């Protein structure tokens, strides 16, 4: 009993000592609850016939009708394939590149050059997708600079319709995403790199390890935890990792077989007609799949790398 | 100690910032453009009122003129002076009502007025809008005198109320035996300068258009035939136009066996697509037309169009109007860069085959309807505004400006007004210089935001390319399309908008959407086929894809609705 009281007092004192830090965390917690947890209550409309007038709580229950309808709709299949295809390839190619980039930047000794490269690499992150789409439509047009270069170099006989060929769409969006996010995504790895003790590098250098060996045996193991955590989180984003903006802005009749993703499908068949219940049902399935993927990735990581998110 | 103070200050500031963020989420807060009710401002009106009431409005339509506001131009100024009512318009960013749905789902109050699809039963069923007839009886009996011809017969719903004003009139007597089907108001626009450089070759037939386009190509024009920036998502527009050129049926039509289907199954539609395919194979249509869309490549399109790199485009009238508007060359004068042209006719087709019948109802404009919301705090001003806006007098003013200055009335032999013709005021000094918004502000006319309510006699002709123009007293006048628009009461199975929203159950709507998407996604492959065999294969695949996603089921629904519609039309006639 006394032990219990002591523990409580200790906890109370700890909280009081850290009161300012905890207060600083509080707004974030409040916003998390307001914007992330309370809206979960709205998921019930996936099982209801939502009416604006009746609202979320008063709308009538209709069971799994929307889910059944979703399973019956054959046009959702290409949207699912495109979503997983684009996200999967983005993960495959887009995830390692910021790591490699961070490692390379970390090796640069000339500080001014390093800063310039970093600044330039961060810049695309700040461009709105509407601007990026406009740039792409001009660069990749038949008379755009990309076709001009490829034709003049003799790599193409005639201009290629990048945005009109369904098979080219995945490539266009994945390359664009990598270009846009590499610099920004590398920040977290660069931050992780600073936590590695310079003494390890010095010792390795004395032992005769070259740059590549130091990177392989010191740097990569040093940021392994960060890589694993981000990988697990990215696996969870496979379901919604395909970029809505690019699919919406660059999608057209010629590439629609490869450009429609789950989010544009939801917009077209759900939100566009005010069918919020149907859109929520599709979104709920998306979320469940994403959560399952995170759990699976975490379990696999724990089994193989002995590291996990939770 | 100092560290503690700094932390305390940071904490307080962070908490305050968070408070502001959270306060912004208060459902009762309002944002610009979605104010629940109008405001009043001092002023003197001709009716002696001291204050002008400014109503708020949500306007969901592609028609919008950035830079123009109600009261900026002489006509709307006159309106404000006469009635003491103005309106602050908030435009939707697209036509799928998302902003409106967000307002509704977040519990925000609605603006006083809505201009949205009249076919969506949700607004009436969920009591978001007020019955106009009740408001009229209570606040503004003049409404009944201003109501368009046969409006009450057609648009009174089962509960005995009228909920919206729309762009129709009806003359059900004259519709006996019509095959029906909205063909849309279609046409062609050509680059005026290029046409003059070619010495104005004849382009009243499709063959003539091809010859002229070939000449344009020889002159170095990259896009002799330009399929407009709506191609990717609205490709049905140009296809429907070509269907009209060959005298094809409406978008949805009853076949000989009574089954109602889409006109992609009609021979005329196929001929139209074959013509476009021939243009493509002749190097007159570029494949990248289909990659242009209004979201990402407006500037690209504008550059092509204004640099003289496009010769002619086919589409429906409103698409071309917006195309010209986007180029900043709107207006009605022939002096503009892209001149509206009479629709060219296909080989073996008589112009009579595509002519519209006299006195048919019009569905020119779009499926929009004007509603007064239940949230309005100005019901009297709202019904006054709407009644007068819908009146023929003000519709004419908003569209054509002053009579005798910018339009004249033409009548049939019996003395009935047949239509109006714009008198082509001299806009030459403004041609190519003013945007549509600037033209509206200067002249007051051509205001398609407000002139959506075409009543019986507001059938118009100016320099637009309406197909099947009718000659009256030696002048070509525009007459209406071939179907009575029965609106929400019975649904209109012949309008795209009506179909998408009148099939209100989710299964039906998804079915419709999927069939149309299969059609739209496949249609470019018909245009871009490399040879006849590829064209036939693309056509077969298109129909097959539509069938795979449920064309037969949709035809069953359409046929049922057509029969209901036909019965409703007869009932209205007999009444």
PDB file of N, CA, C and O in Angstrom, chain A residues 86 89 166-177:
ATOM      1  N   UNK A  86       1.012   1.252 -58.314  1.00  0.00           N
ATOM      2  CA  UNK A  86       1.754   2.512 -58.215  1.00  0.00           C
ATOM      3  C   UNK A  86       2.412   2.627 -56.840  1.00  0.00           C
ATOM      4  O   UNK A  86       3.597   2.947 -56.720  1.00  0.00           O
ATOM      5  N   UNK A  89       5.359   0.015 -56.426  1.00  0.00           N
ATOM      6  CA  UNK A  89       6.572   0.396 -57.167  1.00  0.00           C
ATOM      7  C   UNK A  89       7.202   1.653 -56.561  1.00  0.00           C
ATOM      8  O   UNK A  89       8.424   1.802 -56.548  1.00  0.00           O
ATOM      9  N   UNK A 166      -1.337   4.573 -71.847  1.00  0.00           N
ATOM     10  CA  UNK A 166      -1.690   4.022 -70.532  1.00  0.00           C
ATOM     11  C   UNK A 166      -0.481   3.364 -69.864  1.00  0.00           C
ATOM     12  O   UNK A 166      -0.262   3.522 -68.663  1.00  0.00           O
ATOM     13  N   UNK A 167       0.328   2.659 -70.671  1.00  0.00           N
ATOM     14  CA  UNK A 167       1.450   1.924 -70.078  1.00  0.00           C
ATOM     15  C   UNK A 167       2.532   2.840 -69.517  1.00  0.00           C
ATOM     16  O   UNK A 167       3.369   2.393 -68.736  1.00  0.00           O
ATOM     17  N   UNK A 168       2.517   4.097 -69.936  1.00  0.00           N
ATOM     18  CA  UNK A 168       3.554   5.019 -69.455  1.00  0.00           C
ATOM     19  C   UNK A 168       3.144   5.715 -68.160  1.00  0.00           C
ATOM     20  O   UNK A 168       3.975   6.343 -67.499  1.00  0.00           O
ATOM     21  N   UNK A 169       1.873   5.605 -67.798  1.00  0.00           N
ATOM     22  CA  UNK A 169       1.374   6.438 -66.693  1.00  0.00           C
ATOM     23  C   UNK A 169       2.051   6.125 -65.354  1.00  0.00           C
ATOM     24  O   UNK A 169       2.458   7.033 -64.629  1.00  0.00           O
ATOM     25  N   UNK A 170       2.150   4.840 -65.044  1.00  0.00           N
ATOM     26  CA  UNK A 170       2.778   4.481 -63.759  1.00  0.00           C
ATOM     27  C   UNK A 170       4.192   5.055 -63.691  1.00  0.00           C
ATOM     28  O   UNK A 170       4.597   5.605 -62.666  1.00  0.00           O
ATOM     29  N   UNK A 171       4.932   4.897 -64.771  1.00  0.00           N
ATOM     30  CA  UNK A 171       6.304   5.395 -64.804  1.00  0.00           C
ATOM     31  C   UNK A 171       6.363   6.895 -64.575  1.00  0.00           C
ATOM     32  O   UNK A 171       7.184   7.389 -63.787  1.00  0.00           O
ATOM     33  N   UNK A 172       5.473   7.604 -65.243  1.00  0.00           N
ATOM     34  CA  UNK A 172       5.465   9.073 -65.119  1.00  0.00           C
ATOM     35  C   UNK A 172       5.213   9.485 -63.669  1.00  0.00           C
ATOM     36  O   UNK A 172       5.941  10.313 -63.106  1.00  0.00           O
ATOM     37  N   UNK A 173       4.211   8.876 -63.037  1.00  0.00           N
ATOM     38  CA  UNK A 173       3.889   9.323 -61.671  1.00  0.00           C
ATOM     39  C   UNK A 173       4.947   8.863 -60.661  1.00  0.00           C
ATOM     40  O   UNK A 173       5.267   9.598 -59.722  1.00  0.00           O
ATOM     41  N   UNK A 174       5.496   7.692 -60.869  1.00  0.00           N
ATOM     42  CA  UNK A 174       6.502   7.203 -59.903  1.00  0.00           C
ATOM     43  C   UNK A 174       7.774   8.058 -59.990  1.00  0.00           C
ATOM     44  O   UNK A 174       8.316   8.489 -58.961  1.00  0.00           O
ATOM     45  N   UNK A 175       8.221   8.328 -61.205  1.00  0.00           N
ATOM     46  CA  UNK A 175       9.420   9.166 -61.360  1.00  0.00           C
ATOM     47  C   UNK A 175       9.164  10.571 -60.786  1.00  0.00           C
ATOM     48  O   UNK A 175      10.000  11.145 -60.094  1.00  0.00           O
ATOM     49  N   UNK A 176       7.967  11.082 -61.052  1.00  0.00           N
ATOM     50  CA  UNK A 176       7.627  12.414 -60.526  1.00  0.00           C
ATOM     51  C   UNK A 176       7.646  12.420 -59.000  1.00  0.00           C
ATOM     52  O   UNK A 176       8.172  13.342 -58.370  1.00  0.00           O
ATOM     53  N   UNK A 177       7.057  11.389 -58.424  1.00  0.00           N
ATOM     54  CA  UNK A 177       7.011  11.298 -56.953  1.00  0.00           C
ATOM     55  C   UNK A 177       8.416  11.198 -56.369  1.00  0.00           C
ATOM     56  O   UNK A 177       8.713  11.837 -55.348  1.00  0.00           O
TER      57      UNK A 177
END
